[in-house]
Tab-separated table of C-alpha atoms and ligand atoms in Angstrom:
chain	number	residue	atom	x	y	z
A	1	UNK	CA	-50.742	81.815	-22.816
A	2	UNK	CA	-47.878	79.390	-22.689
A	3	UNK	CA	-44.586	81.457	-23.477
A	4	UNK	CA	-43.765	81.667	-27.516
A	5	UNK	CA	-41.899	78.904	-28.740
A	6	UNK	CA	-43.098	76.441	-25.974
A	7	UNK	CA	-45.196	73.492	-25.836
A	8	UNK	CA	-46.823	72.242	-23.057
A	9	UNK	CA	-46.019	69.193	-21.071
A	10	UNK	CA	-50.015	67.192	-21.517
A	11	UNK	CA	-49.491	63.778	-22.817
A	12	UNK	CA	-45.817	64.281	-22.956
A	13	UNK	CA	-43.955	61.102	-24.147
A	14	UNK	CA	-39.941	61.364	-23.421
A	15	UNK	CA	-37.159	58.522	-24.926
A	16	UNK	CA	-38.053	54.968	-23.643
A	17	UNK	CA	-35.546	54.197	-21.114
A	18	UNK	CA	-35.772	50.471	-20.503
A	19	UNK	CA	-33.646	50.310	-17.548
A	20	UNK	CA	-34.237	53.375	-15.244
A	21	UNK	CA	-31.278	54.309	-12.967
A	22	UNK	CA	-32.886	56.394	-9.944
A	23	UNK	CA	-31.294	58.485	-7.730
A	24	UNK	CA	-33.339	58.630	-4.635
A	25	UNK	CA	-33.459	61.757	-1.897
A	26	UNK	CA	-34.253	61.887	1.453
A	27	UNK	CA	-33.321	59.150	3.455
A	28	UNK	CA	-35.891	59.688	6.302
A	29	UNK	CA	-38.963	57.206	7.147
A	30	UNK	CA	-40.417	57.367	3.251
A	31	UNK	CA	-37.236	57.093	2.044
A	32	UNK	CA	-36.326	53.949	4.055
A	33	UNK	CA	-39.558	52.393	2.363
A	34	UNK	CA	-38.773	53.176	-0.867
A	35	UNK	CA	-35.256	52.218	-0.995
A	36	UNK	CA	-36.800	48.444	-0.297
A	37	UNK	CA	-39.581	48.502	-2.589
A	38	UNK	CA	-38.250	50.160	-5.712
A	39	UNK	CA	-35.622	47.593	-6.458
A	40	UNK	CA	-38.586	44.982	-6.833
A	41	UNK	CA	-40.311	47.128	-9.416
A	42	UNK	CA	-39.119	45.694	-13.080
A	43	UNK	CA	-37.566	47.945	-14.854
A	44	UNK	CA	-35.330	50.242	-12.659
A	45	UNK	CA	-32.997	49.810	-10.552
A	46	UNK	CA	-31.462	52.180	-7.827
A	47	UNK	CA	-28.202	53.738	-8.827
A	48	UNK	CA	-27.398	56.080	-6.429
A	49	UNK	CA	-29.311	57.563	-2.900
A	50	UNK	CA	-28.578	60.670	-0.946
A	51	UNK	CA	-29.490	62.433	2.514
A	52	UNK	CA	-27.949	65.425	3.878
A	53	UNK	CA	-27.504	63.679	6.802
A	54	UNK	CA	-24.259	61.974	6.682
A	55	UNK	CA	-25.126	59.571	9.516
A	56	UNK	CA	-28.276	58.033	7.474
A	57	UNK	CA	-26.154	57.854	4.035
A	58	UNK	CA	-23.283	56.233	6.219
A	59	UNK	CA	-26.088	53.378	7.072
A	60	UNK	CA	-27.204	53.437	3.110
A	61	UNK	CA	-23.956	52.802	2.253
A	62	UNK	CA	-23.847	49.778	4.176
A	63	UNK	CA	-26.908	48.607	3.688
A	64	UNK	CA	-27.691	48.786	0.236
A	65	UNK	CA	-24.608	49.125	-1.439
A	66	UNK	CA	-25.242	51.795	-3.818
A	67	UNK	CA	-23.295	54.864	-4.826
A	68	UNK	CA	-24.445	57.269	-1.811
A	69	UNK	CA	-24.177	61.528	-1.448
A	70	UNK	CA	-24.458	63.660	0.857
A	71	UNK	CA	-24.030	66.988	2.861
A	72	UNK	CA	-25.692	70.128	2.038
A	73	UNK	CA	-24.640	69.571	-1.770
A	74	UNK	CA	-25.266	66.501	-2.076
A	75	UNK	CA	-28.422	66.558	-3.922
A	76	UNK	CA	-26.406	68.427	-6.702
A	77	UNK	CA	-24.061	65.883	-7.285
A	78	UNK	CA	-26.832	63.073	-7.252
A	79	UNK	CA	-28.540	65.412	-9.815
A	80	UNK	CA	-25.260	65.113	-11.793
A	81	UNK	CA	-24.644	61.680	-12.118
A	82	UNK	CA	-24.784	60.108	-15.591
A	83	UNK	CA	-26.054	56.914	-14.000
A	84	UNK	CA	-29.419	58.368	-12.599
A	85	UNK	CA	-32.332	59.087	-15.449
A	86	UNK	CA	-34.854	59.700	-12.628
A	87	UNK	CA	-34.754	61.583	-9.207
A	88	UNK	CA	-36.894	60.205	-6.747
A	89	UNK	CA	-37.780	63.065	-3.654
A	90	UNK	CA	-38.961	61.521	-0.120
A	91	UNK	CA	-37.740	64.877	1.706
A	92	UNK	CA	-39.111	66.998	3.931
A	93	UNK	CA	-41.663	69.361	2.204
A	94	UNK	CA	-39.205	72.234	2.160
A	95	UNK	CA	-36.755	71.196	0.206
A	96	UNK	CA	-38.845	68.942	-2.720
A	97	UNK	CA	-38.551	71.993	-5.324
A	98	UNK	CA	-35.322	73.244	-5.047
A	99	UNK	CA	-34.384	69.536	-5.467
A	100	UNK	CA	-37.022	68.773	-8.140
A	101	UNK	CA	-35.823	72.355	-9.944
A	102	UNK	CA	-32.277	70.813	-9.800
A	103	UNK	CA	-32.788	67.294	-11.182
A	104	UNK	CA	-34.872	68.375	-14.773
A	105	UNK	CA	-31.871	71.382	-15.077
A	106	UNK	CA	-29.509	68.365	-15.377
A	107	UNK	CA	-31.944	66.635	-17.712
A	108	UNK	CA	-33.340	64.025	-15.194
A	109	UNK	CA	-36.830	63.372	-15.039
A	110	UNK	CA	-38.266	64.448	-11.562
A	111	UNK	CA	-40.806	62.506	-9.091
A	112	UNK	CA	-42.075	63.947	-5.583
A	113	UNK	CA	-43.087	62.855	-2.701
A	114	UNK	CA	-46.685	64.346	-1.227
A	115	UNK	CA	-47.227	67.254	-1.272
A	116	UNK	CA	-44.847	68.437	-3.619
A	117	UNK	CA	-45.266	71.755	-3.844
A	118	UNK	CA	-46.573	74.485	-1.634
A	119	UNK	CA	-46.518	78.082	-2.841
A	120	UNK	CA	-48.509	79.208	-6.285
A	121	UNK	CA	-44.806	80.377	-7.248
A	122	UNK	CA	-43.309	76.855	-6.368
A	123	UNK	CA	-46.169	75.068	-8.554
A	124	UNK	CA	-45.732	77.429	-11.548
A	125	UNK	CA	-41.492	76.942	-11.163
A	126	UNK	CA	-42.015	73.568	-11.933
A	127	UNK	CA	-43.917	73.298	-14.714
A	128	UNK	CA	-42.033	75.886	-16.241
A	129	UNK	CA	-38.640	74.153	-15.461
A	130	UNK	CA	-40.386	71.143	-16.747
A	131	UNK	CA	-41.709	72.577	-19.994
A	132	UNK	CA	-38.074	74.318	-20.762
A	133	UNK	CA	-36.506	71.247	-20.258
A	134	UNK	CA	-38.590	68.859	-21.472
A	135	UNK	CA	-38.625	66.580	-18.366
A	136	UNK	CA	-41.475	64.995	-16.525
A	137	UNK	CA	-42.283	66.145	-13.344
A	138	UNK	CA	-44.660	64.162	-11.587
A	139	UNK	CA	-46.063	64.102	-8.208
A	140	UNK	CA	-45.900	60.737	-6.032
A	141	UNK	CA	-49.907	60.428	-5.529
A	142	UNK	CA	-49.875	56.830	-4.182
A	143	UNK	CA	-53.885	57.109	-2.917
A	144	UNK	CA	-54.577	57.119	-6.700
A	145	UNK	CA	-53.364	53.511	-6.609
A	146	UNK	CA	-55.810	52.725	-3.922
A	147	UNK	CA	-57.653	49.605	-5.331
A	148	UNK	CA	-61.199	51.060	-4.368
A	149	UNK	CA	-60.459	54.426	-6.205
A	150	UNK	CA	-58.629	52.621	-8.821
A	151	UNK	CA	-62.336	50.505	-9.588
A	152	UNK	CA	-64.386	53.665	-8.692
A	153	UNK	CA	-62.384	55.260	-11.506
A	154	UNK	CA	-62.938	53.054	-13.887
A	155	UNK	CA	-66.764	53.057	-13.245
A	156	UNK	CA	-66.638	56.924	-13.740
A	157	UNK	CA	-64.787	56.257	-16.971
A	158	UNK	CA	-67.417	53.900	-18.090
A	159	UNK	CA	-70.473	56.146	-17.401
A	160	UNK	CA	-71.668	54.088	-15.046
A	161	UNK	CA	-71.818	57.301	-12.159
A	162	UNK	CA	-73.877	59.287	-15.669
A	163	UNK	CA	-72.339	62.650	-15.600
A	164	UNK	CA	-70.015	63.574	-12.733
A	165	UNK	CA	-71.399	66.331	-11.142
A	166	UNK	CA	-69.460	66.020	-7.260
A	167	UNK	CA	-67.114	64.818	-5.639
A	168	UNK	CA	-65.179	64.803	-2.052
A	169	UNK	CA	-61.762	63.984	-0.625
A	170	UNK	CA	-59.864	64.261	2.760
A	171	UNK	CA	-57.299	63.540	4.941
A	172	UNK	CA	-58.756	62.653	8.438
A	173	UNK	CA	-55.401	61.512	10.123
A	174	UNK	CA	-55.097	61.778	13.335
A	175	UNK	CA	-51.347	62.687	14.213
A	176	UNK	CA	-51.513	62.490	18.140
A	177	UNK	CA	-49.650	59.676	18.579
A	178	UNK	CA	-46.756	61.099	16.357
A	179	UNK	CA	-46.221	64.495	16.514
A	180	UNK	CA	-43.346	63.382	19.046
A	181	UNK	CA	-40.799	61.955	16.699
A	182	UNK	CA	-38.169	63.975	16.003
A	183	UNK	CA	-39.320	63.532	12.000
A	184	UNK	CA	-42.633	64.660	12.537
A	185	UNK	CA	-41.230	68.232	14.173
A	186	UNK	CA	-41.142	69.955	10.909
A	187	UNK	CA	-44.289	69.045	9.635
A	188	UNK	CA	-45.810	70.098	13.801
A	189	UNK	CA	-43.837	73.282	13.042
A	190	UNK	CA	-45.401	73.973	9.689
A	191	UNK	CA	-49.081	73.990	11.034
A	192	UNK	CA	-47.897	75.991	13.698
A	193	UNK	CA	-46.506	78.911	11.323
A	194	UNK	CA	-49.418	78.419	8.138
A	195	UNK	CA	-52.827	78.261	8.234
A	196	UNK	CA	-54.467	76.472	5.156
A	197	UNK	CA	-55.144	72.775	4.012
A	198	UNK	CA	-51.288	71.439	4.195
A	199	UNK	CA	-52.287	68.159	3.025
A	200	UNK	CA	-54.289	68.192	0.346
A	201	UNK	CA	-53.263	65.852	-2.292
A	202	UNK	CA	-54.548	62.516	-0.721
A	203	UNK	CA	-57.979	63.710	-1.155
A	204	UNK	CA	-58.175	65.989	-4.286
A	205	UNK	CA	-55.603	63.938	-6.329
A	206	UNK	CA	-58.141	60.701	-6.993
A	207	UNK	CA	-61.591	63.110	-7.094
A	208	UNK	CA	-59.590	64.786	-9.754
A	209	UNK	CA	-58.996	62.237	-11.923
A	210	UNK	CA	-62.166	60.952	-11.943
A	211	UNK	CA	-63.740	64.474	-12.739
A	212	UNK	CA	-61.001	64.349	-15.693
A	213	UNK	CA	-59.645	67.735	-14.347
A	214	UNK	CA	-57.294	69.703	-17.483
A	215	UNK	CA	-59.091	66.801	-19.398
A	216	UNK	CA	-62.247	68.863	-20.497
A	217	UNK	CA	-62.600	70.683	-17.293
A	218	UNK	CA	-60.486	72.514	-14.483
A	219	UNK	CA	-60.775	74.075	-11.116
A	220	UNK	CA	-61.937	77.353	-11.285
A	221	UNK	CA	-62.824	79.051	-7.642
A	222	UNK	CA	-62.195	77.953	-4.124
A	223	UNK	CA	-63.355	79.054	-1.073
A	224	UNK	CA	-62.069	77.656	2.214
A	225	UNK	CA	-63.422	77.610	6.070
A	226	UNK	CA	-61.500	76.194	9.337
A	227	UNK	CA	-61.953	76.008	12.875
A	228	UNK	CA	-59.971	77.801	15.331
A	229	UNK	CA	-56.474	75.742	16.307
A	230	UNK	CA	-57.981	73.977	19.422
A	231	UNK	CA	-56.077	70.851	19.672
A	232	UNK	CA	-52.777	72.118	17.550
A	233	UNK	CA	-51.287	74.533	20.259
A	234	UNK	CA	-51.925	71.840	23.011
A	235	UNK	CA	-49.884	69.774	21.080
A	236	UNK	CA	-47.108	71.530	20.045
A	237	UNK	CA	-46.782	72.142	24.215
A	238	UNK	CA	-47.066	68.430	24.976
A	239	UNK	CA	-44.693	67.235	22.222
A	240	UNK	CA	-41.965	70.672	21.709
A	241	UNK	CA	-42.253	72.186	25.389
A	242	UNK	CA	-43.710	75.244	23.073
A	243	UNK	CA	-46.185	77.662	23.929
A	244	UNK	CA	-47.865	79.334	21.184
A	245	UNK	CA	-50.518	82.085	21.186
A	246	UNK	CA	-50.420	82.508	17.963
A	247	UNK	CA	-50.850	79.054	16.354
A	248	UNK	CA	-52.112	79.576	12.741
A	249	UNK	CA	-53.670	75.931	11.482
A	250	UNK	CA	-57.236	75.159	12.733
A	251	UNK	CA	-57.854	71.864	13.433
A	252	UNK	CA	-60.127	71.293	10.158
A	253	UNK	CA	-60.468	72.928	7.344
A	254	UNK	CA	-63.213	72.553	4.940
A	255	UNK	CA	-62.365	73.524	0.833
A	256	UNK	CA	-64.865	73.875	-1.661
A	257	UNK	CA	-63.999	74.124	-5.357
A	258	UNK	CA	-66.347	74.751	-8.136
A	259	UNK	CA	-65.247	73.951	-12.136
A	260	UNK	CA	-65.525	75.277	-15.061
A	261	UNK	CA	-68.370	73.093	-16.039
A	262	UNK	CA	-70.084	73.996	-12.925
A	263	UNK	CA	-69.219	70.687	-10.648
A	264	UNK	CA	-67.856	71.010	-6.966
A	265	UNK	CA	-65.733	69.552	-4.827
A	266	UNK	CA	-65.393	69.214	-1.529
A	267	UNK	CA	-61.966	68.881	0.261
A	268	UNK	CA	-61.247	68.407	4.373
A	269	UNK	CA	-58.245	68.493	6.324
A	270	UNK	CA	-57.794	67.808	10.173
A	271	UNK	CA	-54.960	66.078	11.584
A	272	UNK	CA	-55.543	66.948	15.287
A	273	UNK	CA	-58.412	65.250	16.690
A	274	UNK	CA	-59.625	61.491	17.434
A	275	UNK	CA	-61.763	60.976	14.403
A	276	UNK	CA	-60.547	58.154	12.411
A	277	UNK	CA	-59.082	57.836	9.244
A	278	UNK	CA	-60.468	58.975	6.353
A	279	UNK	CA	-59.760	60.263	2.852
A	280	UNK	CA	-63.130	60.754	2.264
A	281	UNK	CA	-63.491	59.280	-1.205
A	282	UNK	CA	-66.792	59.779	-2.824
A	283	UNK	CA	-68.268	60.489	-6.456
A	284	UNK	CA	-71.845	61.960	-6.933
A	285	UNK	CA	-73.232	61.407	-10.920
A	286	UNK	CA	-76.312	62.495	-12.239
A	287	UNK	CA	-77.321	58.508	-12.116
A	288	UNK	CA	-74.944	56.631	-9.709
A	289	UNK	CA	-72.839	57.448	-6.481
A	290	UNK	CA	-69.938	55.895	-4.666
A	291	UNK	CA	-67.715	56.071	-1.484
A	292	UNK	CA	-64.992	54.357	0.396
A	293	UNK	CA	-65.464	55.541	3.868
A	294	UNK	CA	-66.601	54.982	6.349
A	295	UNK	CA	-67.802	51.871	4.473
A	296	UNK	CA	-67.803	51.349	0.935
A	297	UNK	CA	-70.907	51.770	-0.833
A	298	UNK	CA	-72.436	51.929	-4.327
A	299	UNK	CA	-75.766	53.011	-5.368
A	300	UNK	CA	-76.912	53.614	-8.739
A	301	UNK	CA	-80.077	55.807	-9.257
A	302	UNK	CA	-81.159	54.247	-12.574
A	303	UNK	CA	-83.846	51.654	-11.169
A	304	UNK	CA	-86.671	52.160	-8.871
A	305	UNK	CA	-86.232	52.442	-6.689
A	306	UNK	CA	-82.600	53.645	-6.801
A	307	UNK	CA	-80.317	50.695	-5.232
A	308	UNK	CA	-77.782	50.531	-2.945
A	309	UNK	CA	-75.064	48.118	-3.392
A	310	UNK	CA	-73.463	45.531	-0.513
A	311	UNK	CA	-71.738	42.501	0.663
A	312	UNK	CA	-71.381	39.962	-2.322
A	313	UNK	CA	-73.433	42.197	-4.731
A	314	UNK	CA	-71.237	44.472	-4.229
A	315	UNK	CA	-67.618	43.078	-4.771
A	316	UNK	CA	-69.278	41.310	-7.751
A	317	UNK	CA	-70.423	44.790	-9.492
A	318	UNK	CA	-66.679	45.953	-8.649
A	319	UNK	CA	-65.324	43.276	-10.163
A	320	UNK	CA	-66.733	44.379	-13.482
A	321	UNK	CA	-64.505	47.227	-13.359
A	322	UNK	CA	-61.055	46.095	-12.529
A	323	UNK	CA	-58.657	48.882	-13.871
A	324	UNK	CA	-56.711	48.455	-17.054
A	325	UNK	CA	-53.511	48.910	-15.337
A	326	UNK	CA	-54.124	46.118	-12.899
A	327	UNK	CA	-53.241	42.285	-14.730
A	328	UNK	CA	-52.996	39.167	-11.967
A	329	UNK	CA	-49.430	39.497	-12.225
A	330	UNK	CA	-49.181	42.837	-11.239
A	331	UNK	CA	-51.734	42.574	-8.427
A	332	UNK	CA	-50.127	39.376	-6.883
A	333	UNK	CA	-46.553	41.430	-7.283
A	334	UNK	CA	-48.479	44.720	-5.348
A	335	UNK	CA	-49.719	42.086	-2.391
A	336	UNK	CA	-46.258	40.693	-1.744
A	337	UNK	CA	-44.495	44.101	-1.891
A	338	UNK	CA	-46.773	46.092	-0.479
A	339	UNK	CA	-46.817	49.491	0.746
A	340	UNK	CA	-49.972	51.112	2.068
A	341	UNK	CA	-51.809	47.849	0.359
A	342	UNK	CA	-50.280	47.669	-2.510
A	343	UNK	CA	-50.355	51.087	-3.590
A	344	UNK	CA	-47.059	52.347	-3.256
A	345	UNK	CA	-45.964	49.632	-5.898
A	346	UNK	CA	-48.633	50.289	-8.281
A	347	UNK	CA	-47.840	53.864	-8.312
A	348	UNK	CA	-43.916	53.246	-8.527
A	349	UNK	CA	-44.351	50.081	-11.271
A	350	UNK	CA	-47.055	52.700	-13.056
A	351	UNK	CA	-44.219	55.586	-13.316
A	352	UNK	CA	-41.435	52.966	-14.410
A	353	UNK	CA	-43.578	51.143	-16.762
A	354	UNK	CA	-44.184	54.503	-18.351
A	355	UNK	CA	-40.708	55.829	-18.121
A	356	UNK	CA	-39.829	52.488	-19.872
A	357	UNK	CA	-41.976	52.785	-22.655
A	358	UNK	CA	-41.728	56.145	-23.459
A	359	UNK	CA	-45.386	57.373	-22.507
A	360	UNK	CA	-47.440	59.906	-20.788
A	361	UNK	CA	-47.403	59.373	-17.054
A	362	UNK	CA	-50.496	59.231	-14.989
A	363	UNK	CA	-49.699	62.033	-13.173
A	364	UNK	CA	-48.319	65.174	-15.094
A	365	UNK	CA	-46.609	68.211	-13.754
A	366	UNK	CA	-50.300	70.294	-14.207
A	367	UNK	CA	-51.967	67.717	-11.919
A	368	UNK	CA	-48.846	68.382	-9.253
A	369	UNK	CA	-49.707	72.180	-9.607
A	370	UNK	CA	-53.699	71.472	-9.179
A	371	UNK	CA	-53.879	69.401	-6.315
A	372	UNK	CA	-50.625	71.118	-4.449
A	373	UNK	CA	-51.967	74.949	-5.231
A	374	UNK	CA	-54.830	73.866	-3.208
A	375	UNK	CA	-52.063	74.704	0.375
A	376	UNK	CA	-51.772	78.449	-0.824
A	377	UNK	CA	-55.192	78.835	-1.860
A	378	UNK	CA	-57.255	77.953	0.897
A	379	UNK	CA	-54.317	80.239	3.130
A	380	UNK	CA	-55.460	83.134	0.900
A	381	UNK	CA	-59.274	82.286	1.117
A	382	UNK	CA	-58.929	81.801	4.693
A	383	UNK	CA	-56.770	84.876	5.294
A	384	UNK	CA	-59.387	86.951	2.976
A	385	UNK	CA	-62.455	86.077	5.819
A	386	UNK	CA	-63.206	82.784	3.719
A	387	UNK	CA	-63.214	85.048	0.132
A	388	UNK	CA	-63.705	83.133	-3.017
A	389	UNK	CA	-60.178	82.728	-4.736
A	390	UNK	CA	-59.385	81.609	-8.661
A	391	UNK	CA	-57.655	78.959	-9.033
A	392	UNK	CA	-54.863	79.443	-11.687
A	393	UNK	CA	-55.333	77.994	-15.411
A	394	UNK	CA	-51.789	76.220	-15.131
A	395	UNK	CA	-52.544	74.585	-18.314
A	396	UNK	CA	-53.046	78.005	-19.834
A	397	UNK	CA	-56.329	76.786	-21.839
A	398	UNK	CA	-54.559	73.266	-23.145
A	399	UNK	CA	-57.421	71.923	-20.856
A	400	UNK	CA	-59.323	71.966	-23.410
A	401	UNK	CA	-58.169	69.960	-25.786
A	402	UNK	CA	-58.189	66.538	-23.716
A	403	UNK	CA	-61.769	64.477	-23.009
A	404	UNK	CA	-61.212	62.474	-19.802
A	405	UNK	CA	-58.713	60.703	-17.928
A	406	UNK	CA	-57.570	57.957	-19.257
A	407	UNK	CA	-54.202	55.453	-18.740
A	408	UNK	CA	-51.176	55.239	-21.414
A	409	UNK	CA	-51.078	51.084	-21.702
B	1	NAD	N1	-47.489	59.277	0.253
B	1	NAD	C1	-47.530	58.904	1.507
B	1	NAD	O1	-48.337	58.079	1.907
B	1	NAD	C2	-46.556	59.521	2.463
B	1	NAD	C3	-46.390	58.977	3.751
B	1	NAD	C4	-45.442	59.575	4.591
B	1	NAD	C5	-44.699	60.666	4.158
B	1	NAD	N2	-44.893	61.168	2.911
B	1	NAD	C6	-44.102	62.292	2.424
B	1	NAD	O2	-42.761	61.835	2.237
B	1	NAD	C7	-41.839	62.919	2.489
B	1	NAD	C8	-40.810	62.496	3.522
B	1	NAD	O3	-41.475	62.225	4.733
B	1	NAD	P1	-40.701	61.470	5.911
B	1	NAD	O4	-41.724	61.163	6.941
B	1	NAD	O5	-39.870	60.368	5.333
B	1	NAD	O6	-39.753	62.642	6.442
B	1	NAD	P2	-38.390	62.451	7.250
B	1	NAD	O7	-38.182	63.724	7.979
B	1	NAD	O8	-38.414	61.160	7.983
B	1	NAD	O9	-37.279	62.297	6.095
B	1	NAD	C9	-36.847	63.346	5.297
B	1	NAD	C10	-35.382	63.087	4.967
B	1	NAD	O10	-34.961	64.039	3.987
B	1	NAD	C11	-33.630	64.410	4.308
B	1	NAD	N3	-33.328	65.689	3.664
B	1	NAD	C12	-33.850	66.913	3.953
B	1	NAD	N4	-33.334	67.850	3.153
B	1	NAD	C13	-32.463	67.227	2.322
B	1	NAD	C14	-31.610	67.660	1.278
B	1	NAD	N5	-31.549	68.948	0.919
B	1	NAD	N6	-30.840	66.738	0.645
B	1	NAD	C15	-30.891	65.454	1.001
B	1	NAD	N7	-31.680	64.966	2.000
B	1	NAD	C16	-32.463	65.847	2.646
B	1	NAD	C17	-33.605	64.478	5.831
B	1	NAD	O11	-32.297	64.405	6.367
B	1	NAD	C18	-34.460	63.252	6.187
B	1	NAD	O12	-33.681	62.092	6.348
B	1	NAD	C19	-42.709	64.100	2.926
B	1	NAD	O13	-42.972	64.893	1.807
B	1	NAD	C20	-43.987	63.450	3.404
B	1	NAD	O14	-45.105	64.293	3.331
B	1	NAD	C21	-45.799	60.609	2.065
């Protein structure tokens, strides 16, 4: 039960602000990208950017010619200012909470980069900062911006897939070629010291939203499988002179989740071998199915025989179901900004557009807990000789009370 004398944060609508000041942290490679593309968003504008690195808020400074923090307390003071309404975190994955935590105590609304959260204790410190506080807390999901999972979405919504009954997401990256930069150390590091999915919210984030997940149903039990580390050790050698007997991560690990209505999901991870990339979008209905990779494809079951869409047929039945969030303006003002297609505007306009009229964001702090929980979870399954785990009610039975995922406009 939620504590007495709280409300809970679904459908949460805050004061419009129609000029968002943002206070960005982390100055790193994500950072970089988002201190270009979120001054083109309408709407906001960046007040004030921080890194704990003096050297990289020294080149902010001169570059974009915005107020600028930093050392160790430097995200305090950017937490602080009266000129920032939202903090936006692109830091390493240790310090998103504390920073997160930091920004809705000083009545900022907080967004974070993926994933944002990594312990069961970390997810549930956030949303019950964010309840107390009354301040969004959303997590920076850009892959649900994607324009195939956007339409796929929208087909769900429509009934066209009949009932949901599966679904399955990954993140098939292969890392090889980076695990040498100096920023990719910590995350080399991390996979080194914890075994479990570490990366889960590319994949579970847009299944989730299709399935409507603490819309009328919710993750209930997980149970996770992984290979030995075969390729992980080898690299941590080649790239950090390193020799580890004891690396924890396997190469890939498998997730499967189960809901409350009795509907699964399937989740992968594996950032250490050749296979290409893939996030492993696809949606299984009672009468239709779709995926994006390794080619996209859409078959629905309701002639006979059942038929499998392509080519021109294809992009014409997706072109039925453009989202509601996407006008020509907006799409043409994704292409020439960019980011990962497009969908690192989408997802930034989406949050501002919100912010700026006062509604529900796309993403709420429950969804950050759902698809980040996933890192701890399949540790514990994994840890428990692939054991069955629940997966925490972080709604605490609000679930029920929503029917579907669907966009504030
Ligand atoms: N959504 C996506 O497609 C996508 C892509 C790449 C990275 N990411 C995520 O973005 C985040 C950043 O990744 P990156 O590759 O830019 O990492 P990075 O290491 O290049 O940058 C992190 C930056 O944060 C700064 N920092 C760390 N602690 C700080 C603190 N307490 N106060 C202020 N600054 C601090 C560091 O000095 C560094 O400059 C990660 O969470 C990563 O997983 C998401």
């Amino acid at each position: 039960m939620i504590p007495e004398g709280r409300t809970d944060m679904l459908q949460f609508r805050a004061e419009p602000i129609p000029d968002v000041g943002i206070g960005l942290v982390g100055l790193g490679v994500r950072g970089t990208e988002a201190a270009a593309r979120l001054p083109q968003v309408p709407g906001c504008h960046l007040a004030a950017v921080c890194d704990v690195n003096p050297r990289l808020a020294e080149l902010a400074r001169s570059s974009i010619g915005v107020k600028v923090y930093t050392g160790e307390d430097g995200y305090k003071a950017i937490c602080e200012d009266p000129d920032v309404d939202l903090i936006y975190v692109c830091t390493d994955w240790y310090h998103h909470v504390p920073i997160a935590l930091c920004a809705m105590e000083n009545g900022k609304h907080a967004a974070i980069e993926v994933p944002s959260a990594h312990t069961l204790q970390e997810c549930w410190n956030l949303i019950d900062t964010s309840e107390r506080t009354r301040r969004h807390c959303t997590i920076l999901e850009n892959c649900c911006y994607d324009s195939f999972e956007l339409t796929a979405l929208e087909m769900a919504r429509r009934g066209v897939f009949g009932q949901l009954i599966h679904a399955e997401g990954s993140y098939h990256h292969n890392l090889e070629e980076r695990w040498g930069r100096t920023t990719m150390r910590w995350r080399l590091k991390l996979n080194r010291d914890c075994r479990g999915d570490l990366y889960p919210t590319h994949g579970i984030g847009p299944v989730c939203q299709a399935l409507g997940i603490h819309r009328g149903d919710r993750l209930k039990t997980l149970v996770s499988m992984d290979t030995a580390p075969f390729n992980g050790p080898r690299y941590l050698k080649a790239n950090m002179g390193e020799e580890c007997a004891d690396f924890k991560n396997g190469d890939q690990t498998m997730t499967m989740i189960r809901t409350e209505m009795g509907r699964t999901i399937l989740l992968q991870h594996d950032v250490m071998t050749p296979r290409p990339y893939d996030r492993g979008y696809k949606l299984v209905g009672t009468e239709g199915y779709a995926a994006k990779y390794p080619v996209f494809q859409v078959c629905l079951g309701n002639s006979d025989p059942e038929r499998v869409y392509a080519g021109d047929e294809l992009n014409s039945l997706l072109s039925d179901y453009r989202s509601p969030i996407l006008t020509p303006e907006i799409e043409e003002m994704a292409s020439r900004v960019g980011g990962h297609d497009g969908m690192d505007f989408l997802m930034d306009y989406r949050l501002i557009y919100c912010l700026n009229h006062g509604l529900p964001l796309d993403m709420d702090v429950y969804d950050l807990a759902e698809w980040c929980c996933i890192s701890e979870l399949s540790r514990m399954s994994l840890e428990a000789g692939s054991t069955p785990v629940d997966v925490p009610d972080f709604t605490r039975g609000a679930w029920q009370r929503l029917h579907g995922f669907s966009y504030a406009l």
